[in-house]
Amino acid sequence: DDQRPPGSKTTGEELFSEIRIQFPNIPIVIFSEQLEKDQYPLDGIGAAPYRYSKDQMKRMTEEQQDWAEDLAKILDEAIAAAKIRPEEYEKSLGFVVGKTQKMLEVARQIIEMAPLNAPVFIEGETGTGKELVAKALAKLSGRARKFQALNCSGMHQQTLESTLFGHEKGAFSGATERFIGAFESCNHGTLFLDEIQEMSSDLQNKLKRVLNDGTIRRMKGNEDIHLNTRIIAATNKPPTMLIAEGKLREDIYYRISTLKISLPPLRERFNDLDELCK
């Protein structure tokens, strides 16, 4: 504060008050030796902070209780209490979230999953916004510079394999030069594969290798290429149904669904229709 005399100190009460003004939604945990001595009367300023003190740690240690677990619970409570408004979600994700509880949960999942490197599986009917979710995951992960979306439906399997894995010159009739596929061109980026159940069983088996060890081999190539491509996959029907029908390999589904997001159909988002129409 420029109005403060030189050499003066900010009190805990003043600091807490300023944080509440500038960052009203952020959870605060105050850790100090003084809290139990009530030297910081902070509860009257906006939302009360979560408190933890060294006195608490000392007492619990003497009573042979686990203070670390106790402190972890307080931190978890503080994080769970942080509320982000729908419009703040929309600004960071780049699409209309709305007010439906299911979509607010989807937004929370995207924000939590984005920084992770594991594959993500998105389940949702046609038109529910699966590609928008994939783009939001890429945007928040730092992998947005290389993003490609590919629909596996309606494509000849040889063409799909070449599109995904690339090919060497002479791999098939018309392959007059080397071609770099989507997995390779999205290295250090994100590849979104929609309707993966339309891949043949053989192609799904090759996808399993990418998921297992992060390597591909171009068609007619003899060299393993190591990649750091994050895969986001989606189906427009329930995966259990597709597995039962023999369209989706069960081993592929379990490898790719470590992180899973289910998108509600529009008929379950009536409260969001006005915003979506705009």
Coordinates of C-alpha atoms in Angstrom, one line a residue:
D1 CA 0.0 0.0 0.0
D2 CA 1.6 3.3 -1.1
Q3 CA -0.2 5.1 1.8
R4 CA 1.5 3.0 4.4
P5 CA 4.5 4.6 6.3
P6 CA 7.9 3.2 5.3
G7 CA 8.9 0.2 7.4
S8 CA 5.4 -0.6 8.6
K9 CA 4.0 -4.2 8.4
T10 CA 0.8 -5.6 7.0
T11 CA -1.3 -7.3 9.6
G12 CA -2.9 -10.7 8.9
E13 CA -6.3 -9.1 9.2
E14 CA -5.4 -6.5 6.5
L15 CA -3.9 -9.2 4.2
F16 CA -6.9 -11.5 4.5
S17 CA -9.3 -8.6 3.8
E18 CA -7.4 -7.6 0.6
I19 CA -7.3 -11.2 -0.6
R20 CA -11.0 -11.5 -0.1
I21 CA -11.6 -8.3 -2.1
Q22 CA -9.3 -9.2 -5.1
F23 CA -10.0 -13.0 -5.1
P24 CA -13.4 -13.6 -3.6
N25 CA -13.7 -17.2 -4.7
I26 CA -10.3 -18.5 -3.7
P27 CA -10.1 -20.7 -0.6
I28 CA -7.8 -19.6 2.2
V29 CA -6.1 -21.8 4.8
I30 CA -4.2 -19.9 7.5
F31 CA -1.4 -21.8 9.2
S32 CA 0.2 -20.1 12.2
E33 CA 1.4 -20.5 15.7
Q34 CA -1.0 -17.8 16.9
L35 CA -4.5 -18.9 15.8
E36 CA -5.5 -20.6 19.0
K37 CA -4.5 -17.5 21.0
D38 CA -7.1 -15.6 19.0
Q39 CA -4.8 -12.8 17.9
Y40 CA -6.3 -12.7 14.4
P41 CA -10.0 -11.9 14.6
L42 CA -10.6 -12.8 10.9
D43 CA -14.0 -14.5 11.0
G44 CA -16.0 -11.3 10.5
I45 CA -14.4 -10.4 7.2
G46 CA -16.3 -12.1 4.4
A47 CA -16.1 -15.8 4.4
A48 CA -14.1 -17.2 7.3
P49 CA -10.8 -18.8 6.5
Y50 CA -9.8 -22.4 7.3
R51 CA -7.4 -22.4 10.2
Y52 CA -4.6 -24.7 11.3
S53 CA -2.0 -24.1 13.9
K54 CA 1.2 -25.5 15.2
D55 CA -0.5 -25.8 18.6
Q56 CA -2.9 -28.2 17.0
M57 CA -0.1 -30.3 15.5
K58 CA 1.7 -30.4 18.9
R59 CA -1.4 -31.5 20.8
M60 CA -2.3 -34.2 18.3
T61 CA 1.3 -35.5 18.3
E62 CA 1.2 -35.7 22.1
E63 CA -2.1 -37.6 21.8
Q64 CA -0.6 -39.9 19.1
Q65 CA -3.1 -38.7 16.5
D66 CA -2.3 -38.2 12.8
W67 CA -2.1 -34.4 12.4
A68 CA -1.0 -34.8 8.7
E69 CA -4.3 -36.6 7.9
D70 CA -6.2 -34.0 9.9
L71 CA -4.5 -31.1 8.0
A72 CA -5.2 -32.9 4.6
K73 CA -8.9 -33.0 5.4
I74 CA -8.9 -29.3 6.1
L75 CA -7.1 -28.6 2.7
D76 CA -9.6 -30.9 0.9
E77 CA -12.5 -29.0 2.5
A78 CA -11.0 -25.7 1.4
I79 CA -10.6 -26.9 -2.2
A80 CA -14.1 -28.3 -2.3
A81 CA -15.5 -25.0 -1.1
A82 CA -14.0 -23.0 -4.0
K83 CA -16.9 -22.2 -6.2
I84 CA -16.5 -21.1 -9.8
R85 CA -19.5 -19.5 -11.5
P86 CA -20.7 -20.9 -14.8
E87 CA -19.7 -17.8 -16.7
E88 CA -16.1 -18.2 -15.4
Y89 CA -16.1 -21.8 -16.6
E90 CA -17.3 -20.7 -20.0
K91 CA -14.6 -18.1 -20.3
S92 CA -11.8 -20.6 -19.7
L93 CA -13.4 -23.5 -21.6
G94 CA -14.6 -21.6 -24.7
F95 CA -18.1 -23.0 -24.9
V96 CA -21.5 -22.6 -23.3
V97 CA -21.6 -24.6 -20.1
G98 CA -25.0 -23.3 -18.8
K99 CA -26.5 -23.9 -15.4
T100 CA -27.4 -27.6 -15.6
Q101 CA -25.8 -29.5 -12.8
K102 CA -24.5 -32.2 -15.1
M103 CA -22.7 -29.7 -17.3
L104 CA -21.2 -27.9 -14.3
E105 CA -19.8 -31.3 -13.3
V106 CA -18.4 -31.8 -16.9
A107 CA -16.7 -28.4 -16.6
R108 CA -15.2 -29.3 -13.3
Q109 CA -13.9 -32.6 -14.8
I110 CA -12.4 -30.9 -17.8
I111 CA -10.4 -28.5 -15.5
E112 CA -9.2 -31.3 -13.3
M113 CA -8.3 -33.6 -16.2
A114 CA -6.7 -31.1 -18.6
P115 CA -3.2 -31.0 -16.9
L116 CA -2.9 -34.8 -16.8
N117 CA -1.2 -36.7 -19.6
A118 CA -3.5 -39.8 -19.5
P119 CA -6.0 -40.5 -22.4
V120 CA -9.6 -39.2 -22.0
F121 CA -12.7 -41.0 -23.1
I122 CA -15.8 -38.9 -23.9
E123 CA -19.2 -40.5 -24.2
G124 CA -22.1 -38.6 -25.6
E125 CA -24.8 -38.6 -28.3
T126 CA -24.2 -36.8 -31.6
G127 CA -24.5 -33.1 -31.1
T128 CA -23.6 -33.0 -27.4
G129 CA -20.3 -31.2 -27.9
K130 CA -17.6 -33.9 -27.7
E131 CA -15.2 -32.1 -30.0
L132 CA -15.7 -28.8 -28.0
V133 CA -14.8 -30.7 -24.8
A134 CA -11.7 -32.2 -26.6
K135 CA -10.6 -28.7 -27.6
A136 CA -11.1 -27.4 -24.1
L137 CA -9.0 -30.2 -22.7
A138 CA -6.3 -29.3 -25.2
K139 CA -6.5 -25.6 -24.5
L140 CA -6.1 -26.0 -20.8
S141 CA -3.4 -28.6 -21.0
G142 CA -1.0 -26.5 -23.0
R143 CA -1.2 -28.9 -25.9
A144 CA -3.6 -26.8 -28.1
R145 CA -0.9 -25.6 -30.6
K146 CA -1.1 -29.1 -32.2
F147 CA -4.7 -30.2 -32.1
Q148 CA -6.4 -32.4 -34.7
A149 CA -9.9 -33.9 -34.7
L150 CA -10.6 -37.0 -36.8
N151 CA -13.9 -38.8 -37.2
C152 CA -13.3 -42.5 -37.8
S153 CA -16.7 -43.1 -39.4
G154 CA -17.3 -43.5 -43.1
M155 CA -13.6 -43.9 -44.0
H156 CA -12.0 -46.8 -45.8
Q157 CA -9.9 -48.7 -43.3
Q158 CA -6.7 -48.4 -45.4
T159 CA -7.2 -44.7 -45.8
L160 CA -7.9 -44.4 -42.0
E161 CA -4.8 -46.3 -41.1
S162 CA -2.7 -44.1 -43.4
T163 CA -4.3 -41.0 -42.0
L164 CA -3.6 -42.1 -38.5
F165 CA -0.2 -43.8 -38.7
G166 CA 1.2 -42.4 -42.0
H167 CA 2.9 -44.4 -44.7
E168 CA 6.2 -44.9 -46.5
K169 CA 6.6 -44.5 -50.3
G170 CA 5.2 -47.6 -52.0
A171 CA 3.1 -48.7 -49.1
F172 CA 0.1 -49.1 -51.4
S173 CA -1.0 -48.2 -54.9
G174 CA -0.8 -44.4 -55.2
A175 CA 1.6 -44.0 -52.3
T176 CA 4.2 -42.1 -54.3
E177 CA 5.9 -40.5 -51.3
R178 CA 6.2 -40.6 -47.5
F179 CA 3.2 -39.3 -45.6
I180 CA 3.2 -38.2 -41.9
G181 CA 0.1 -39.3 -40.1
A182 CA -2.1 -37.7 -37.4
F183 CA -0.3 -39.4 -34.5
E184 CA 3.0 -38.1 -35.6
S185 CA 1.9 -34.6 -36.7
C186 CA 0.3 -34.2 -33.2
N187 CA 3.4 -35.1 -31.3
H188 CA 3.4 -33.1 -28.1
G189 CA -0.2 -32.1 -28.9
T190 CA -3.7 -33.6 -28.8
L191 CA -5.4 -36.0 -31.2
F192 CA -9.2 -36.4 -30.9
L193 CA -10.6 -39.6 -32.3
D194 CA -14.4 -39.6 -32.6
E195 CA -16.4 -42.7 -33.1
I196 CA -13.4 -45.0 -32.5
Q197 CA -15.8 -48.0 -32.7
E198 CA -15.7 -47.5 -36.5
M199 CA -12.0 -48.6 -36.5
S200 CA -11.5 -52.2 -37.6
S201 CA -10.4 -54.7 -34.9
D202 CA -6.9 -54.7 -36.5
L203 CA -6.7 -50.9 -36.3
Q204 CA -7.9 -50.9 -32.7
N205 CA -5.1 -53.4 -31.9
K206 CA -2.6 -50.9 -33.4
L207 CA -4.2 -48.2 -31.3
K208 CA -3.6 -50.3 -28.2
R209 CA 0.1 -50.3 -28.9
V210 CA 0.1 -46.5 -29.0
L211 CA -1.7 -46.5 -25.7
N212 CA 0.6 -49.0 -24.2
D213 CA 4.1 -47.7 -25.1
G214 CA 3.6 -44.5 -27.1
T215 CA 5.0 -45.8 -30.3
I216 CA 3.8 -46.1 -33.9
R217 CA 5.1 -47.6 -37.1
R218 CA 4.1 -46.1 -40.5
M219 CA 2.5 -48.4 -43.0
K220 CA 5.3 -50.5 -44.6
G221 CA 7.8 -48.8 -42.2
N222 CA 10.4 -50.7 -40.2
E223 CA 11.1 -48.1 -37.6
D224 CA 9.4 -47.5 -34.3
I225 CA 8.6 -43.9 -33.7
H226 CA 8.2 -42.7 -30.1
L227 CA 5.6 -40.0 -29.5
N228 CA 4.1 -37.9 -26.8
T229 CA 0.6 -37.4 -28.3
R230 CA -2.3 -37.2 -25.9
I231 CA -5.3 -39.2 -27.2
I232 CA -8.9 -38.2 -26.6
A233 CA -11.4 -40.7 -27.9
A234 CA -15.2 -40.7 -28.1
T235 CA -18.2 -42.8 -29.1
N236 CA -21.7 -41.6 -29.8
K237 CA -23.2 -44.8 -28.2
P238 CA -22.7 -46.4 -24.7
P239 CA -19.4 -48.3 -24.8
T240 CA -20.9 -51.3 -23.0
M241 CA -23.4 -51.7 -25.9
L242 CA -20.6 -51.3 -28.5
I243 CA -18.4 -53.9 -26.7
A244 CA -21.4 -56.3 -26.5
E245 CA -21.9 -55.8 -30.3
G246 CA -18.3 -56.5 -31.0
K247 CA -17.6 -53.1 -32.4
L248 CA -15.4 -51.8 -29.6
R249 CA -12.6 -53.9 -28.2
E250 CA -12.9 -54.2 -24.4
D251 CA -9.1 -54.0 -23.9
I252 CA -9.0 -50.7 -25.8
Y253 CA -11.9 -49.3 -23.9
Y254 CA -10.3 -50.0 -20.5
R255 CA -7.0 -48.5 -21.6
I256 CA -8.5 -45.4 -23.0
S257 CA -11.1 -44.7 -20.3
T258 CA -8.8 -44.0 -17.4
L259 CA -10.3 -40.6 -17.4
K260 CA -13.9 -40.5 -18.5
I261 CA -16.4 -37.7 -19.3
S262 CA -20.1 -38.3 -20.0
L263 CA -22.0 -35.6 -21.8
P264 CA -25.7 -35.2 -21.2
P265 CA -28.0 -35.0 -24.3
L266 CA -29.7 -31.7 -25.1
R267 CA -33.1 -33.0 -23.9
E268 CA -31.6 -33.1 -20.4
R269 CA -30.4 -29.5 -20.6
F270 CA -33.7 -27.6 -21.0
N271 CA -32.5 -24.8 -18.6
D272 CA -29.6 -24.1 -20.9
L273 CA -31.5 -23.9 -24.2
D274 CA -31.8 -20.1 -24.2
E275 CA -28.0 -19.6 -23.9
L276 CA -27.3 -22.3 -26.4
C277 CA -29.7 -20.7 -29.0
K278 CA -28.1 -17.3 -28.5

